[in-house]
Coordinates of C-alpha atoms in Angstrom, one line a residue:
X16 CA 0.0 0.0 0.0
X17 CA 1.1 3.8 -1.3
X18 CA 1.8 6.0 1.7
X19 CA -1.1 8.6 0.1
X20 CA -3.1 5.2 -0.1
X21 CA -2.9 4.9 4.0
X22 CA -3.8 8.4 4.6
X23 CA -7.1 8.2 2.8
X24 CA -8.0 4.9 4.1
X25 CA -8.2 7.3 7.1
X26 CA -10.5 9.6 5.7
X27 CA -13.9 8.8 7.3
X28 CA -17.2 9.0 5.2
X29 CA -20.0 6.5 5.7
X30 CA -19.5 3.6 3.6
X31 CA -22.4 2.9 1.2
X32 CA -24.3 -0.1 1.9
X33 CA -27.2 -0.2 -0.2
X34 CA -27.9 -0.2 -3.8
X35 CA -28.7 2.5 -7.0
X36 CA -32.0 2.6 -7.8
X37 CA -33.6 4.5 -11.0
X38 CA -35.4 7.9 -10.5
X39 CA -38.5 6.5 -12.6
X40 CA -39.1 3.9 -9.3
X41 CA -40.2 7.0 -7.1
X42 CA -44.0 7.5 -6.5
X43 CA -44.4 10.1 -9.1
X44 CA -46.6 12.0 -6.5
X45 CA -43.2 12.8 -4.5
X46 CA -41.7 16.3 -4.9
X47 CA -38.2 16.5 -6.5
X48 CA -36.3 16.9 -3.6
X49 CA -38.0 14.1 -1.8
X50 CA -37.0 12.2 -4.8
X51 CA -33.2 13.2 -4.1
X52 CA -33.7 12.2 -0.9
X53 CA -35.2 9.0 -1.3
X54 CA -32.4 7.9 -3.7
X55 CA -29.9 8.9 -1.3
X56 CA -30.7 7.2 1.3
X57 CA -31.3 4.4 -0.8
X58 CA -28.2 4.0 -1.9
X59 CA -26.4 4.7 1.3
X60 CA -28.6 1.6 3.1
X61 CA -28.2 3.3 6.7
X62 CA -29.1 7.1 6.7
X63 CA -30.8 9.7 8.5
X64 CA -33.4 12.6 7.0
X65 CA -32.1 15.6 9.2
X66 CA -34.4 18.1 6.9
X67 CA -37.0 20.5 8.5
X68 CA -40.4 20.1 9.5
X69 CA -42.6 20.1 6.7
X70 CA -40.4 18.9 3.6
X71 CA -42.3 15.3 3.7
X72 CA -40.5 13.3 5.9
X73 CA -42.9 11.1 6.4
X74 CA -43.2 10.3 2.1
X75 CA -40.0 9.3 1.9
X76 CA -40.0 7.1 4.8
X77 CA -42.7 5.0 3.3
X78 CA -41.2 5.1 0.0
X79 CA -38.0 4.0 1.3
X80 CA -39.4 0.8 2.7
X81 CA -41.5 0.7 -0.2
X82 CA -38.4 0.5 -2.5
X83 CA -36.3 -1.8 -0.6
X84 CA -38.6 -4.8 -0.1
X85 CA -39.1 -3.9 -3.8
X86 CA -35.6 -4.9 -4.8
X87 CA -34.8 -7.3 -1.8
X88 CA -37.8 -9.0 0.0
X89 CA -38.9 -9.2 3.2
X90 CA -40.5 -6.8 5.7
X91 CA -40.7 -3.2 7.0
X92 CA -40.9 -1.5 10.1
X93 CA -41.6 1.9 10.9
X94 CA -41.5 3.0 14.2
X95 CA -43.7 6.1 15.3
X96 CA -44.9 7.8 18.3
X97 CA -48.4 7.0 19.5
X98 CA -50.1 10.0 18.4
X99 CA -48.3 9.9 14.5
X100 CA -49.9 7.0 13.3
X101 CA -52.4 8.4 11.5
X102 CA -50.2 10.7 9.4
X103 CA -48.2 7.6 8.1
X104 CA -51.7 5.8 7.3
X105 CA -53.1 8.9 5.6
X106 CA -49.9 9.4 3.3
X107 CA -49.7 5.7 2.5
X108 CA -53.2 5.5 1.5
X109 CA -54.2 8.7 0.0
X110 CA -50.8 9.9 -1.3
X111 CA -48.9 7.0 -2.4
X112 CA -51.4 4.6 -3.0
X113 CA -50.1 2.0 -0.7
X114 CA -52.2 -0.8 1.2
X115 CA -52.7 0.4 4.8
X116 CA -49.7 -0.4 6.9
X117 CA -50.7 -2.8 9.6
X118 CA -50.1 -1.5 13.1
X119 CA -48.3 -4.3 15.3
X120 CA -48.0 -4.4 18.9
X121 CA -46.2 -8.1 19.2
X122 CA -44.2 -10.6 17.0
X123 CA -47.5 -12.5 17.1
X124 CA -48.7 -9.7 15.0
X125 CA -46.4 -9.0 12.7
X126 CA -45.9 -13.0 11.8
X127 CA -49.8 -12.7 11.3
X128 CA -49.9 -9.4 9.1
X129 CA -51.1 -8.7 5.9
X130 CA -49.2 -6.0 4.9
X131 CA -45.4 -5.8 4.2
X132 CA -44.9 -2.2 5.5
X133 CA -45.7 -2.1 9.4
X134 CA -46.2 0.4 12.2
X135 CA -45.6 0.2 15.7
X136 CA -44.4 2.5 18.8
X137 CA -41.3 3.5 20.5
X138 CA -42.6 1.3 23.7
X139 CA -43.4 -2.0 21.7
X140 CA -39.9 -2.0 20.6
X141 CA -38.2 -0.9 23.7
X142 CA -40.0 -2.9 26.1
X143 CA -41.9 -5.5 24.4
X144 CA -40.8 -8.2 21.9
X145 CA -40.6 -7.1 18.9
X146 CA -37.7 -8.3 17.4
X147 CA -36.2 -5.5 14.8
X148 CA -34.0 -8.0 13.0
X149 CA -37.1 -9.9 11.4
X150 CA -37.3 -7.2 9.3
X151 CA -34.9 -6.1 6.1
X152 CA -35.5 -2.9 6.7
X153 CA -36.2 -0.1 9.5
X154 CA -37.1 3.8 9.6
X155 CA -37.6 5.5 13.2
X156 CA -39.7 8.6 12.7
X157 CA -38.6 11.6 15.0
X158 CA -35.2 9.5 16.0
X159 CA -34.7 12.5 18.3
X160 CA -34.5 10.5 21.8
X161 CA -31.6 8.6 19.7
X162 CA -29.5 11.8 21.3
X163 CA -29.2 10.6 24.4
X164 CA -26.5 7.7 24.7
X165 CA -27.1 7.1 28.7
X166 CA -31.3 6.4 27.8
X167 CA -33.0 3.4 27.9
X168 CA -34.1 3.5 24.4
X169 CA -30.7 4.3 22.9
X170 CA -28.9 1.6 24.7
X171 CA -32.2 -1.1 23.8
X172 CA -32.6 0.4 20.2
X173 CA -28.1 -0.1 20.3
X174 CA -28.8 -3.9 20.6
X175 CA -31.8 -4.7 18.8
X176 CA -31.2 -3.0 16.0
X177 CA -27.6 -4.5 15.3
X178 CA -27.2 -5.8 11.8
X179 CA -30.4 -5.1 10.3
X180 CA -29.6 -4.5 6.7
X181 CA -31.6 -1.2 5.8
X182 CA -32.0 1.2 8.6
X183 CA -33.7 5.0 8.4
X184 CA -33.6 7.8 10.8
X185 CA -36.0 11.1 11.1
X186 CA -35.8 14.3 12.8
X187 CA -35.9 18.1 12.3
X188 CA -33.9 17.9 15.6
X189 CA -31.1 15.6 15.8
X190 CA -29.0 17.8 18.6
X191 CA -30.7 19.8 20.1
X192 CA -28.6 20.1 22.9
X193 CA -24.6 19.8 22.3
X194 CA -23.1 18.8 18.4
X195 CA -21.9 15.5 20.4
X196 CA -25.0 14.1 20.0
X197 CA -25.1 13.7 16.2
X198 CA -22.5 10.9 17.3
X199 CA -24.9 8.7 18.9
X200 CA -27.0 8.5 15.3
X201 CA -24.0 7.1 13.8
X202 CA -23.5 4.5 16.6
X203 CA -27.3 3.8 15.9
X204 CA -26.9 3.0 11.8
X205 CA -23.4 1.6 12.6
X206 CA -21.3 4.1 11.0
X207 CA -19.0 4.7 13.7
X208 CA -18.6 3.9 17.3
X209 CA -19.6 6.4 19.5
X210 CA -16.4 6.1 21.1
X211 CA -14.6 6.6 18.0
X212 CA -16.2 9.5 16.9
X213 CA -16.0 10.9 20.1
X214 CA -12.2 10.5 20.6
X215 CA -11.9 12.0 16.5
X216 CA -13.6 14.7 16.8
X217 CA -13.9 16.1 20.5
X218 CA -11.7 17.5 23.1
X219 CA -12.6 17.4 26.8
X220 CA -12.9 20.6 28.6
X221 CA -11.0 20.6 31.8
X222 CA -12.7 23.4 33.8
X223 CA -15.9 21.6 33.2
X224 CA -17.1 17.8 33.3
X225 CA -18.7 15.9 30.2
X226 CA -18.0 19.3 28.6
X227 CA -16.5 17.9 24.9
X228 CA -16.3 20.6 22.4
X229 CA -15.2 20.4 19.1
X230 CA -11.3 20.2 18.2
X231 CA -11.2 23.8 16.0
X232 CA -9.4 22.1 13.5
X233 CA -11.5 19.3 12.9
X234 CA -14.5 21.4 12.9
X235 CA -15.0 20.9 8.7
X236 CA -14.1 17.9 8.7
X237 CA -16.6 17.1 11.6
X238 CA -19.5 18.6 9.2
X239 CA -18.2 16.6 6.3
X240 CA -18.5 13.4 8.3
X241 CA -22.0 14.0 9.4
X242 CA -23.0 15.1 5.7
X243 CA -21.8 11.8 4.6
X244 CA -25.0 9.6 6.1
X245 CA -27.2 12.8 7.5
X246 CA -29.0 14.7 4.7
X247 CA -29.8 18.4 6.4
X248 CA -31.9 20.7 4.1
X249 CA -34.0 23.6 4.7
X250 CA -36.5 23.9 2.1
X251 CA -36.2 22.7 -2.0
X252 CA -33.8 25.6 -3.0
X253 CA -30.9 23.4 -1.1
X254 CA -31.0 20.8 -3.0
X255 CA -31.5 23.7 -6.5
X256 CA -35.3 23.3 -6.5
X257 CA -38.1 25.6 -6.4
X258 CA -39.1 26.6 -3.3
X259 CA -43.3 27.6 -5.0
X260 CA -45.5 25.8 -1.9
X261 CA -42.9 25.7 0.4
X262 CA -42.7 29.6 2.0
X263 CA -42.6 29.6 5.7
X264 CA -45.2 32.4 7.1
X265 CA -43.9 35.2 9.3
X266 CA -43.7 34.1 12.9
X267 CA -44.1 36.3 15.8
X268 CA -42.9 34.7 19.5
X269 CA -44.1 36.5 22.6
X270 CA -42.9 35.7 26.0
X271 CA -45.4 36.9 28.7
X272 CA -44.0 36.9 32.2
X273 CA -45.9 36.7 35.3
X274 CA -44.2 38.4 37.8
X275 CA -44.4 36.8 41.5
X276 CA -44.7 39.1 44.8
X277 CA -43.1 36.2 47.0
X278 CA -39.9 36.4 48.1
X279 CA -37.7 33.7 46.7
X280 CA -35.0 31.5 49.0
X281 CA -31.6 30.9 47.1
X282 CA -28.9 28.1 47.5
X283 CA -26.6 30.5 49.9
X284 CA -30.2 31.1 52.2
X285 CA -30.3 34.8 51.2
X286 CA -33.8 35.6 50.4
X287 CA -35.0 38.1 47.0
X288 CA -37.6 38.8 45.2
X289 CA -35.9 37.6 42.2
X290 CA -34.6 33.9 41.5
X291 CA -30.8 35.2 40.4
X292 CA -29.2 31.5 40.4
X293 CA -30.1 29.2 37.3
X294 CA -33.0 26.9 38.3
X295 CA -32.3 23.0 39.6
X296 CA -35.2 20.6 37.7
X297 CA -36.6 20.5 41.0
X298 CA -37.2 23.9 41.4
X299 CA -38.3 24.4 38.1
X300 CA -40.8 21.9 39.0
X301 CA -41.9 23.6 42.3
X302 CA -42.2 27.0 40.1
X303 CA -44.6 25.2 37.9
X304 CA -46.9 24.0 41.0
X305 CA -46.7 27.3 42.6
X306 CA -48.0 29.2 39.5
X307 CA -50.8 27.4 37.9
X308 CA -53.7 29.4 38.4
X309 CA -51.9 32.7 37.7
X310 CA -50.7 30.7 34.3
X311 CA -53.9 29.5 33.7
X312 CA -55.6 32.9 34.0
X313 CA -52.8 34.3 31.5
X314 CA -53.9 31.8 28.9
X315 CA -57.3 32.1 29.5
X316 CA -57.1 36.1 28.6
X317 CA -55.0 35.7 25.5
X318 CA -57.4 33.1 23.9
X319 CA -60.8 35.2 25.5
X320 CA -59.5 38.3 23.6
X321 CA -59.5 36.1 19.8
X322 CA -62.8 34.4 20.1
X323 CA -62.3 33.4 16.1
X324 CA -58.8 32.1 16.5
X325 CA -58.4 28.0 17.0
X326 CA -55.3 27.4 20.1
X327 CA -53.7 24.9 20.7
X328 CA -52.5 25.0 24.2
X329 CA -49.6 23.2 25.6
X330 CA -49.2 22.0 29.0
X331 CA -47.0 19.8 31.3
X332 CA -48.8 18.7 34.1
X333 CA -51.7 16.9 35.3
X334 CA -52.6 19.8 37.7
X335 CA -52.5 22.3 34.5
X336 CA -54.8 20.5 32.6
X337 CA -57.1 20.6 35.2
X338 CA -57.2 23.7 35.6
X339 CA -57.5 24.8 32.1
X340 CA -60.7 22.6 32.1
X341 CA -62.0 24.1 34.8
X342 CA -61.2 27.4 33.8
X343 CA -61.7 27.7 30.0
X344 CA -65.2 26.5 28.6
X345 CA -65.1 24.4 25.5
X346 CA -61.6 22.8 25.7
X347 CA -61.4 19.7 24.7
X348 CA -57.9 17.7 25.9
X349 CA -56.3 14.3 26.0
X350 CA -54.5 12.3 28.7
X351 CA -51.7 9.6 29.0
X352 CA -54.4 6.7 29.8
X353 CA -56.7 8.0 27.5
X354 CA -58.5 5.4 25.9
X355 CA -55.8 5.4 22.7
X356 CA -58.9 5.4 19.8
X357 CA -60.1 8.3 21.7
X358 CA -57.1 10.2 21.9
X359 CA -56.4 9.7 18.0
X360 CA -60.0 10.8 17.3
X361 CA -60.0 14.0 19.0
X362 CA -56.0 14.3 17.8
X363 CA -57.7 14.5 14.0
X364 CA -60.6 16.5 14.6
X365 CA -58.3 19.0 16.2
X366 CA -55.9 18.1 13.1
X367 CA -59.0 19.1 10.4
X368 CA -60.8 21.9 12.1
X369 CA -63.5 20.3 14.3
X370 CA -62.1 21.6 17.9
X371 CA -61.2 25.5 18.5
X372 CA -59.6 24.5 21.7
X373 CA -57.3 21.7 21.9
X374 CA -54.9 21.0 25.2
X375 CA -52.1 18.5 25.2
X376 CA -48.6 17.6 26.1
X377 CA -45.6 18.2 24.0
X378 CA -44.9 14.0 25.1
X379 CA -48.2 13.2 23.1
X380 CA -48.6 15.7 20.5
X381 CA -45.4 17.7 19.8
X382 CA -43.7 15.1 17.3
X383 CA -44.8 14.4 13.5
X384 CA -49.0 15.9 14.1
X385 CA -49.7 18.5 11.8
X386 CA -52.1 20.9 12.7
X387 CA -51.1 24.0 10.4
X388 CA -54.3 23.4 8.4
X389 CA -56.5 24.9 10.8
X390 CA -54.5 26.7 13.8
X391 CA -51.8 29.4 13.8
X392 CA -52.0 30.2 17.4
X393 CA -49.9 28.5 20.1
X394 CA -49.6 29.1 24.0
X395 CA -46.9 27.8 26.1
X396 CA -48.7 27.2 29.5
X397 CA -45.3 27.2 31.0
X398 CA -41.3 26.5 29.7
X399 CA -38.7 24.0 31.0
X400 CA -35.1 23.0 29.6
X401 CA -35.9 20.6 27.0
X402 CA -35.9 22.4 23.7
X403 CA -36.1 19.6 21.6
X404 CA -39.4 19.0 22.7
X405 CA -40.6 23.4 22.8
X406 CA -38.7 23.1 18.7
X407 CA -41.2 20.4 17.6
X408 CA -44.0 21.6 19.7
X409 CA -43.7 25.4 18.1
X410 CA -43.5 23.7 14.2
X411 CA -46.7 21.2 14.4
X412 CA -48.2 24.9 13.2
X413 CA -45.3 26.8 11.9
X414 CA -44.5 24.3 8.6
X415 CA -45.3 24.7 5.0
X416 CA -48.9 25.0 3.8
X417 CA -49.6 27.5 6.9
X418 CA -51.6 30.2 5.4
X419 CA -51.5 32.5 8.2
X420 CA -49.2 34.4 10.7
X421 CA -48.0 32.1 13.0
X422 CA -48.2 33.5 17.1
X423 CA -47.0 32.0 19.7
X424 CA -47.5 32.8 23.3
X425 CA -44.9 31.8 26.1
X426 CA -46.0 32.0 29.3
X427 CA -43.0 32.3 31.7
X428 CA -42.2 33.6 35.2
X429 CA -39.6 36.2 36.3
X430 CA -38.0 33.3 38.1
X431 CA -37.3 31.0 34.8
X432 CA -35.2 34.1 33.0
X433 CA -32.7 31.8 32.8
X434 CA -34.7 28.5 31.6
X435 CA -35.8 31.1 28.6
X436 CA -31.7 32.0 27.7
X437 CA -30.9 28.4 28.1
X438 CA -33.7 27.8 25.4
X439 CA -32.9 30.5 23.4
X440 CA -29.2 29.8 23.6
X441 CA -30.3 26.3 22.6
X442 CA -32.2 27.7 19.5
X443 CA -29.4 29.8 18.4
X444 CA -27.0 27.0 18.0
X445 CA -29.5 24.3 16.0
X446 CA -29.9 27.6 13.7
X447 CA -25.9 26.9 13.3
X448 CA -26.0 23.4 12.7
X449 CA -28.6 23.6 10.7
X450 CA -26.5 26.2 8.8
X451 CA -23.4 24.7 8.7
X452 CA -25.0 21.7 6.8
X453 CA -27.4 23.5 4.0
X454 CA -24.2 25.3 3.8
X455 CA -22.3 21.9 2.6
X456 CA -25.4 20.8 0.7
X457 CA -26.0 23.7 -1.1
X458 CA -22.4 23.7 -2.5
X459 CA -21.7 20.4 -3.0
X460 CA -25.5 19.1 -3.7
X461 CA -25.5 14.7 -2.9
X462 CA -22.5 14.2 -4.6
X463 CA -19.2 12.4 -3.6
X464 CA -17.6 16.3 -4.6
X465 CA -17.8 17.6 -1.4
X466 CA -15.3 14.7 -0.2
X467 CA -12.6 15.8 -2.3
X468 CA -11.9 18.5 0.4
X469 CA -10.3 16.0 2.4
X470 CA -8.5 14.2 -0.3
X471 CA -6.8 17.8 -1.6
X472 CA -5.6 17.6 3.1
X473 CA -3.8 15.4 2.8
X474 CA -1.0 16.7 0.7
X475 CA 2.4 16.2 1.4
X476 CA 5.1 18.6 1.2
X477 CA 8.0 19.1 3.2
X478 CA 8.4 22.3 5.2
X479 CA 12.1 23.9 4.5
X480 CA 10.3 26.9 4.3
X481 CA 8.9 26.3 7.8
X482 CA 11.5 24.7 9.8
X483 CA 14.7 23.6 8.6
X484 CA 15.8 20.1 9.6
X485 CA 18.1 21.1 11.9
X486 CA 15.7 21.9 14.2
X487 CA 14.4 18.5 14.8
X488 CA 16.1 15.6 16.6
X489 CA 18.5 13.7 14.8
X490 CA 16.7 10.5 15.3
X491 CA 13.5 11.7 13.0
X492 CA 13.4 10.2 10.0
X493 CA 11.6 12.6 8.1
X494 CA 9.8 16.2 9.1
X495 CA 6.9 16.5 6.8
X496 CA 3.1 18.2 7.2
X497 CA -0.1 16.8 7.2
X498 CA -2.7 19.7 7.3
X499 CA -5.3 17.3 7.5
X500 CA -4.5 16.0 10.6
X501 CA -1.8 18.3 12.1
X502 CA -4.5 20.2 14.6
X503 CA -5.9 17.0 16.1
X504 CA -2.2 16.7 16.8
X505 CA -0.9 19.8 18.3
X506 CA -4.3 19.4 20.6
X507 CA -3.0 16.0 21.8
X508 CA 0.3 17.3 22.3
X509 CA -0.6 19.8 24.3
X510 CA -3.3 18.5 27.0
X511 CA -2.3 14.7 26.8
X512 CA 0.8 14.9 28.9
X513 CA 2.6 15.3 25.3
X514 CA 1.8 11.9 24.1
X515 CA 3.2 11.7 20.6
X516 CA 2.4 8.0 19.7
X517 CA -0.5 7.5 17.9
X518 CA -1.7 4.0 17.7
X519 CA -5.5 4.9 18.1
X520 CA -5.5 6.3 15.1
X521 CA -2.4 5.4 12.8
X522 CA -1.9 1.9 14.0
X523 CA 1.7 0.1 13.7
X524 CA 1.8 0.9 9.9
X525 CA 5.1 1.7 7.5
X526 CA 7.3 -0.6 9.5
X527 CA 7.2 0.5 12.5
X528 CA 7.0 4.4 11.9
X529 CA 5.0 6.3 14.5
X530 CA 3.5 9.7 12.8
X531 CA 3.4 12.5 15.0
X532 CA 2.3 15.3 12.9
X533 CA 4.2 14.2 9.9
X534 CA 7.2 13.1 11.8
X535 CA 8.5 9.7 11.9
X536 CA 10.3 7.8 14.3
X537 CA 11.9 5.0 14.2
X538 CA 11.0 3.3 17.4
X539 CA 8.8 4.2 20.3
X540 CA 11.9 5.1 22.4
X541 CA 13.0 7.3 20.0
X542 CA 9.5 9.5 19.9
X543 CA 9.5 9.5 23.7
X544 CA 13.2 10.7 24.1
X545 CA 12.6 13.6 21.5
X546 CA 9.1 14.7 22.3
X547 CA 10.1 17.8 24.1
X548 CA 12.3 18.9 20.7
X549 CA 9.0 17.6 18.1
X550 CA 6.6 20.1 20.7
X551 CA 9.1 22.9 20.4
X552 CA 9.4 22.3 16.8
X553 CA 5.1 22.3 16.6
X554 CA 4.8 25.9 18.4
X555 CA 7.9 27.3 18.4
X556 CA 7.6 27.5 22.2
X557 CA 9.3 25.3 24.9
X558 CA 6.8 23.0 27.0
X559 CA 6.0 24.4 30.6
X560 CA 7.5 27.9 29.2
X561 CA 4.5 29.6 28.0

């Protein structure tokens, strides 16, 4: 093997594990860019649909199973929340023409079934018996609880999901939280260990615990990566499409604070009127309890001065809900141990226009409903940190096909300022992500292109111009640069005690030479005697000397 060989071996893009398929296959009913899509992920075999709400998600994850048991056999499973099924039935049946997908609740069922496309819940997987590898392939609609690597459902999902051949991810929020979660959908589709990508990418913070940021040099190539098996788009135009249907309406947010007369205890005993430390989850829980009538009455005023407008008005607790009913005639709500038929029947009629009022949880109703047809008008009964879950909840009305001005109505206290900046905070950097990948997209469209970026890193030239050879040890081989790779380098150097053997990453290759940086030793022993001299000759600067 070539030298320029081994380097791009190193180069990590997801491999391609599924098959080309011809445009003219696609359900002519799906837009170009779903088409796009489609093929993509196709062809890849293990992918994720990253794109924003509205762009037909749901289409394409249908036609993806559709298309594989075409060409390979077998059976499909799509896995939804409880309160989505209906959107997959309606699509299936009145957009693509498909037979009604069966919906499963044990491998009884799905050995019994009719139908080669099935649906079933996040909880019948996780903690029933459904077995995932029956199937040849898989989609998981709003993946988003994928994120978290500690959960029960990622490390279940981890294990049951191993090896099957054809596996799809959804979600308009993949991180909603730090950049280190995109990781864990790649451990999911069995791109990369999580562990891997972790120790490739990220550096640790040492001020702060669990803090990993991203290595600044590694930062493109980190986007690159993900754009390889995660498809992020914003609307047509970023794949070069029209974007005619698919206008967002203006949006306006208000956050309506209810101001509290009690004086508030903090963690050093000091008593104020204003909470002025962020707030624990417990104490954002005891806010909550302490302010639901003055909430209430808030929401109640807003939705009393539109009497034309339809609300949908989202709560978290059992206590709010109460309340609402017993304070706002006419709204109609649903529960966790809701009969389910019932639930899904007043879900719909909400859905098309038969219930002005309509309270419910973001944990039952803020993933994959779509209720834009009939309802611009949100309220937030209260907030809390998760924005993954406030981000759907706020886009079940603001997504294409909205016709009006979208309003939403937060309803906050003085003592959660700093819940609303961690949300906002939160918002700001998914707008960056989200960014950073139309931003790849855009320029490089679905093509293998945008890869040659890495390939033109990894150059090799030697650096006379930079540093003589005289100012490395005699016992390196060679001085050369690696741009590629050189920051992940000078990072280790510096906060790994100065470790300059590579193994992790290089392994024992080009007998015996260990690459730090584009030197090479020898032997081990030479690398650790000169390590001092290779750090000097890195930064110029002598270590413990800054």
């Amino acid at each position: 093997m070539k030298y320029i060989d081994f380097l791009k071996s190193k180069i990590d893009i997801a491999p391609e594990t599924g098959f080309k398929i011809d445009r003219s296959e696609i359900n002519p009913i799906c837009k170009e860019h779903q088409k796009d899509a489609i093929m993509w992920a196709v062809r890849g075999g293990r992918r994720g649909l990253f794109e924003s709400c509205g762009l037909g998600k749901t289409i394409q994850q249908l036609e993806f199973c559709r298309l594989v048991l075409k060409h390979k056999g077998g059976k499909a499973l799509i896995v939804v929340y409880l309160g989505v099924r209906q959107e997959f039935t309606n699509d299936a049946i009145n957009l693509l023409g498909m037979e009604r997908p069966e919906y499963v609740r044990n491998m009884d069922e799905v050995r019994n079934a009719k139908t080669d496309i099935m649906l079933t819940n996040y909880e019948r997987v996780r903690d029933g018996d459904i077995d995932p590898k029956y199937f040849t392939v898989t989609a998981l609609d709003e993946a988003s609880c994928l994120r978290s690597y500690g959960s029960k459902t990622y490390q279940t999902f981890l294990d049951k999901f191993k090896r099957v051949p054809y596996k799809l991810v959804s979600t308009a929020t993949p991180s909603p939280n730090r950049f280190k979660e995109l990781i864990h959908y790649a451990g999911y589709l069995e791109i990369m260990d999580t562990g891997q990508a972790l120790t490739r990418f990220f550096k640790r913070d040492s001020t702060k615990a669990n803090n990993l940021t991203l290595y600044p040099g590694k930062e493109d190539e980190f986007w690159l990566w993900v754009s390889s098996w995660g498809l992020f788009i914003d609307k047509p135009s970023d794949l070069g499409y029209s974007d005619q249907g698919y206008s967002l309406p203006d949006i306006e947010v208000n956050w309506r604070m209810i101001k509290r007369p009690e004086l508030n205890e903090g963690d050093d005993g000091q008593l104020s009127f204003i909470q002025t430390q962020p707030m624990s989850l417990k104490k954002c829980a005891k806010e909550k309890r302490d302010t639901i009538t003055s909430r209430v009455l808030k929401a109640k005023e807003i939705i009393d001065s539109e009497p034309e407008n339809s609300f949908i008005i989202w709560h978290n607790l059992e206590a709010e809900r109460r309340e609402l009913k017993k304070e706002i005639p006419g709204i109609v709500d649903i529960y966790g141990n809701m009969d389910y038929d019932e639930r899904e029947k007043r879900t719909i009629d909400f859905s098309e226009g038969r219930i002005r009022l309509f309270a419910t949880k973001k944990s039952l109703s803020g993933s994959g409903c779509n209720f834009q047809r009939h309802c611009h008008r949100a309220i937030f009964l209260g907030i809390d940190y998760e924005f993954n879950d406030f981000y759907q909840a706020v886009h079940r009305i603001y997504r294409f096909m909205q016709k009006e001005k979208v309003v939403i109505d937060i309803i906050y206290t003085e003592n959660e300022a700093e819940v609303k900046n961690a949300l906002l905070r939160k918002w700001e950097q998914h707008d960056y992500m989200a960014e950073k990948m139309r931003t790849i997209i855009k320029k490089y469209g679905l093509s293998d292109a945008r890869f040659e970026k890495l390939n033109r890193k990894l150059g090799v030239k030697r650096m006379e111009d930079r540093y003589t050879l005289t100012d490395l040890p005699g016992e390196c081989e060679k001085y050369y640069t690696i741009d590629w790779y050189v920051d992940a380098v000078t990072e280790t150097l510096e906060h790994s005690n100065l470790q300059v053997i590579f193994r992790r990453f290089w392994g024992s290759a080009l007998d015996h030479a260990l690459i730090a940086s584009g030197v090479a030793f020898k032997t081990q022993e030479a690398a650790e005697r000169n390590k001092y001299a290779v750090y000097k000759a890195l930064t110029g600067k002598d270590w413990g000397k800054e």
